Amino acid sequence: SEPGEIAELCRIAGPRIGLITMIAGAHTAGLGSIEGVAEEKGALYSALPDLGFAVVPSFDARAVEQAAASSAHQVFFGYREDDDLRIISEEGGLLPSASISWQGSKPVKLSLRIPGRHNIRNAASAVALARLLGISANDSAEALSSFSPVSGRTQSFKLGHVTVVDDSYNANPASMTEALTML
């Protein structure tokens, strides 16, 4: 949320793989603008070694631009036919699901217990990262199917005949747009 934080964390941790799920108007109070957010997040890609991997959302032009400055190998996830991890079809709502394919392999079903299309994209990015670590798409999709969010992060529950979706944790314009789209 402040300039230089990601670069400092990368200096300490020395990551080999870096994943940005998206760049949006969050943390602008400390970073000044969405361009400041992009620059700050891009520090992760810049810190990766030549033999490292930058996991990039192909649907986010700012993230793609930041990754282009990295010398690491770029691994794309998204909806394009040439993405390394392709989201082929998806269903949003309270129990979202999708078919995903790693580098053209047989599609795998990804089903979540956490609502929203944006969480399918987040889960797909995790599957892409897991593939780089040698974990099969089937195994990571199965593990993600039992994921439960932390308090305030798109938790849904019944209150009588009403379904309540609690997405109150540190909201920003982009997350609010996703929450409203989900509803």
CSV table of C-alpha atoms in Angstrom, one decimal:
chain,number,residue,atom,x,y,z
A,1,SER,CA,0.0,0.0,0.0
A,2,GLU,CA,3.1,2.3,0.1
A,3,PRO,CA,5.8,2.9,-2.6
A,4,GLY,CA,8.8,0.5,-2.3
A,5,GLU,CA,7.1,-2.2,-0.1
A,6,ILE,CA,7.0,-4.9,-2.8
A,7,ALA,CA,10.6,-4.2,-3.9
A,8,GLU,CA,11.8,-4.5,-0.3
A,9,LEU,CA,9.8,-7.7,0.3
A,10,CYS,CA,11.3,-9.1,-3.0
A,11,ARG,CA,14.8,-8.2,-1.8
A,12,ILE,CA,14.2,-10.1,1.4
A,13,ALA,CA,12.4,-13.1,-0.1
A,14,GLY,CA,14.1,-13.5,-3.5
A,15,PRO,CA,11.1,-14.9,-5.3
A,16,ARG,CA,11.5,-17.2,-8.4
A,17,ILE,CA,7.8,-17.1,-9.3
A,18,GLY,CA,5.7,-13.9,-9.2
A,19,LEU,CA,1.9,-13.8,-9.6
A,20,ILE,CA,-0.2,-10.7,-10.1
A,21,THR,CA,-3.9,-11.5,-10.2
A,22,MET,CA,-4.9,-8.0,-11.5
A,23,ILE,CA,-4.0,-4.4,-11.2
A,24,ALA,CA,-6.9,-2.2,-10.2
A,25,GLY,CA,-7.7,1.0,-8.2
A,26,ALA,CA,-6.8,-0.4,-4.8
A,27,HIS,CA,-4.3,1.1,-2.4
A,28,THR,CA,-4.4,4.4,-4.3
A,29,ALA,CA,-4.4,6.4,-1.0
A,30,GLY,CA,-0.7,5.4,-0.5
A,31,LEU,CA,0.3,4.9,-4.1
A,32,GLY,CA,-1.4,7.9,-5.6
A,33,SER,CA,-3.1,6.5,-8.7
A,34,ILE,CA,-3.7,3.3,-10.6
A,35,GLU,CA,-0.4,3.9,-12.4
A,36,GLY,CA,1.3,4.0,-9.0
A,37,VAL,CA,-0.4,0.7,-8.2
A,38,ALA,CA,0.8,-0.8,-11.5
A,39,GLU,CA,4.4,0.4,-10.8
A,40,GLU,CA,4.4,-1.0,-7.3
A,41,LYS,CA,3.0,-4.4,-8.3
A,42,GLY,CA,5.3,-4.5,-11.3
A,43,ALA,CA,8.2,-4.4,-8.8
A,44,LEU,CA,7.4,-8.1,-8.2
A,45,TYR,CA,7.9,-9.0,-11.9
A,46,SER,CA,11.1,-6.8,-12.1
A,47,ALA,CA,12.6,-8.7,-9.1
A,48,LEU,CA,12.3,-12.1,-10.7
A,49,PRO,CA,15.5,-13.8,-12.0
A,50,ASP,CA,16.0,-14.7,-15.7
A,51,LEU,CA,15.1,-18.3,-15.0
A,52,GLY,CA,12.1,-17.3,-12.9
A,53,PHE,CA,8.4,-17.1,-14.0
A,54,ALA,CA,6.1,-14.2,-14.1
A,55,VAL,CA,2.4,-15.4,-14.0
A,56,VAL,CA,0.4,-12.8,-15.8
A,57,PRO,CA,-3.3,-12.1,-16.3
A,58,SER,CA,-3.6,-11.7,-20.1
A,59,PHE,CA,-6.9,-9.8,-19.6
A,60,ASP,CA,-5.1,-7.0,-17.6
A,61,ALA,CA,-3.2,-4.7,-19.9
A,62,ARG,CA,-1.4,-3.0,-17.0
A,63,ALA,CA,-0.1,-6.4,-15.7
A,64,VAL,CA,0.9,-7.4,-19.2
A,65,GLU,CA,2.8,-4.1,-19.6
A,66,GLN,CA,4.6,-4.6,-16.2
A,67,ALA,CA,5.5,-8.2,-17.1
A,68,ALA,CA,7.1,-7.1,-20.4
A,69,ALA,CA,9.8,-5.3,-18.4
A,70,SER,CA,10.8,-8.6,-16.6
A,71,SER,CA,13.5,-10.9,-17.9
A,72,ALA,CA,11.6,-13.9,-16.4
A,73,HIS,CA,9.7,-16.3,-18.5
A,74,GLN,CA,6.1,-15.1,-18.9
A,75,VAL,CA,3.2,-17.5,-18.2
A,76,PHE,CA,-0.2,-16.2,-19.1
A,77,PHE,CA,-3.6,-17.1,-17.7
A,78,GLY,CA,-7.0,-15.9,-19.0
A,79,TYR,CA,-9.4,-16.4,-21.8
A,80,ARG,CA,-7.2,-16.3,-24.9
A,81,GLU,CA,-6.6,-19.4,-26.9
A,82,ASP,CA,-2.8,-19.0,-26.6
A,83,ASP,CA,-2.8,-18.5,-22.8
A,84,ASP,CA,-0.8,-21.1,-20.9
A,85,LEU,CA,-3.7,-21.6,-18.5
A,86,ARG,CA,-6.9,-20.9,-20.4
A,87,ILE,CA,-10.3,-20.4,-18.9
A,88,ILE,CA,-12.5,-22.0,-21.5
A,89,SER,CA,-16.0,-21.6,-20.0
A,90,GLU,CA,-17.2,-20.4,-16.7
A,91,GLU,CA,-20.3,-20.0,-14.6
A,92,GLY,CA,-20.4,-17.2,-12.0
A,93,GLY,CA,-22.8,-16.8,-9.1
A,94,LEU,CA,-22.6,-18.2,-5.6
A,95,LEU,CA,-21.0,-21.5,-6.7
A,96,PRO,CA,-18.8,-20.6,-9.7
A,97,SER,CA,-17.2,-23.2,-11.9
A,98,ALA,CA,-15.1,-23.3,-15.1
A,99,SER,CA,-13.3,-25.6,-17.5
A,100,ILE,CA,-9.6,-24.8,-17.6
A,101,SER,CA,-6.8,-26.1,-19.8
A,102,TRP,CA,-3.1,-26.0,-19.1
A,103,GLN,CA,-1.1,-25.5,-22.4
A,104,GLY,CA,-3.8,-27.1,-24.5
A,105,SER,CA,-4.2,-30.3,-22.4
A,106,LYS,CA,-7.6,-31.9,-21.7
A,107,PRO,CA,-9.8,-29.5,-19.8
A,108,VAL,CA,-10.2,-29.8,-16.1
A,109,LYS,CA,-13.3,-28.8,-14.1
A,110,LEU,CA,-12.7,-26.1,-11.5
A,111,SER,CA,-15.5,-25.6,-9.0
A,112,LEU,CA,-15.4,-23.2,-6.0
A,113,ARG,CA,-17.3,-22.7,-2.8
A,114,ILE,CA,-16.5,-19.0,-2.8
A,115,PRO,CA,-18.8,-16.9,-5.0
A,116,GLY,CA,-18.0,-14.8,-8.0
A,117,ARG,CA,-16.4,-14.9,-11.4
A,118,HIS,CA,-13.4,-13.0,-10.1
A,119,ASN,CA,-12.6,-15.9,-7.8
A,120,ILE,CA,-12.6,-18.3,-10.8
A,121,ARG,CA,-9.8,-16.0,-12.3
A,122,ASN,CA,-8.0,-16.0,-9.0
A,123,ALA,CA,-8.3,-19.8,-8.7
A,124,ALA,CA,-7.1,-20.2,-12.3
A,125,SER,CA,-4.0,-18.1,-11.5
A,126,ALA,CA,-3.3,-20.5,-8.6
A,127,VAL,CA,-3.6,-23.5,-10.9
A,128,ALA,CA,-1.1,-21.9,-13.3
A,129,LEU,CA,1.3,-21.2,-10.5
A,130,ALA,CA,0.9,-24.8,-9.1
A,131,ARG,CA,1.7,-26.2,-12.6
A,132,LEU,CA,5.0,-24.4,-12.5
A,133,LEU,CA,5.7,-26.2,-9.2
A,134,GLY,CA,4.9,-29.6,-10.7
A,135,ILE,CA,1.4,-29.9,-9.3
A,136,SER,CA,-1.2,-31.2,-11.7
A,137,ALA,CA,-4.2,-29.1,-12.8
A,138,ASN,CA,-6.5,-31.9,-11.5
A,139,ASP,CA,-4.8,-31.9,-8.0
A,140,SER,CA,-4.8,-28.1,-7.7
A,141,ALA,CA,-8.4,-27.8,-8.9
A,142,GLU,CA,-9.5,-30.5,-6.4
A,143,ALA,CA,-7.7,-28.7,-3.6
A,144,LEU,CA,-9.3,-25.4,-4.5
A,145,SER,CA,-12.8,-26.9,-4.5
A,146,SER,CA,-12.6,-27.1,-0.7
A,147,PHE,CA,-11.2,-23.6,-0.2
A,148,SER,CA,-13.1,-21.4,2.3
A,149,PRO,CA,-12.4,-17.6,2.4
A,150,VAL,CA,-11.4,-15.7,5.5
A,151,SER,CA,-14.0,-13.6,7.3
A,152,GLY,CA,-15.4,-10.8,5.1
A,153,ARG,CA,-14.1,-12.1,1.8
A,154,THR,CA,-17.1,-13.2,-0.3
A,155,GLN,CA,-18.5,-15.5,2.3
A,156,SER,CA,-22.1,-16.5,1.7
A,157,PHE,CA,-24.5,-17.9,4.2
A,158,LYS,CA,-28.3,-18.4,4.7
A,159,LEU,CA,-30.3,-16.3,7.1
A,160,GLY,CA,-33.7,-17.9,7.0
A,161,HIS,CA,-34.7,-17.7,3.3
A,162,VAL,CA,-32.2,-15.0,2.5
A,163,THR,CA,-28.7,-15.6,1.2
A,164,VAL,CA,-26.2,-13.1,2.6
A,165,VAL,CA,-22.9,-12.4,0.9
A,166,ASP,CA,-20.4,-10.8,3.1
A,167,ASP,CA,-17.7,-9.1,1.1
A,168,SER,CA,-16.9,-6.3,3.6
A,169,TYR,CA,-13.2,-6.8,3.9
A,170,ASN,CA,-11.2,-3.8,2.7
A,171,ALA,CA,-13.4,-3.1,-0.3
A,172,ASN,CA,-12.2,-0.9,-3.2
A,173,PRO,CA,-14.0,0.2,-6.5
A,174,ALA,CA,-12.8,-2.9,-8.4
A,175,SER,CA,-13.8,-5.4,-5.8
A,176,MET,CA,-17.2,-3.6,-5.4
A,177,THR,CA,-17.7,-3.8,-9.1
A,178,GLU,CA,-17.0,-7.6,-9.0
A,179,ALA,CA,-19.3,-8.1,-6.1
A,180,LEU,CA,-22.2,-6.2,-7.8
A,181,THR,CA,-21.5,-8.2,-11.0
A,182,MET,CA,-21.7,-11.4,-9.0
A,183,LEU,CA,-25.1,-10.4,-7.5
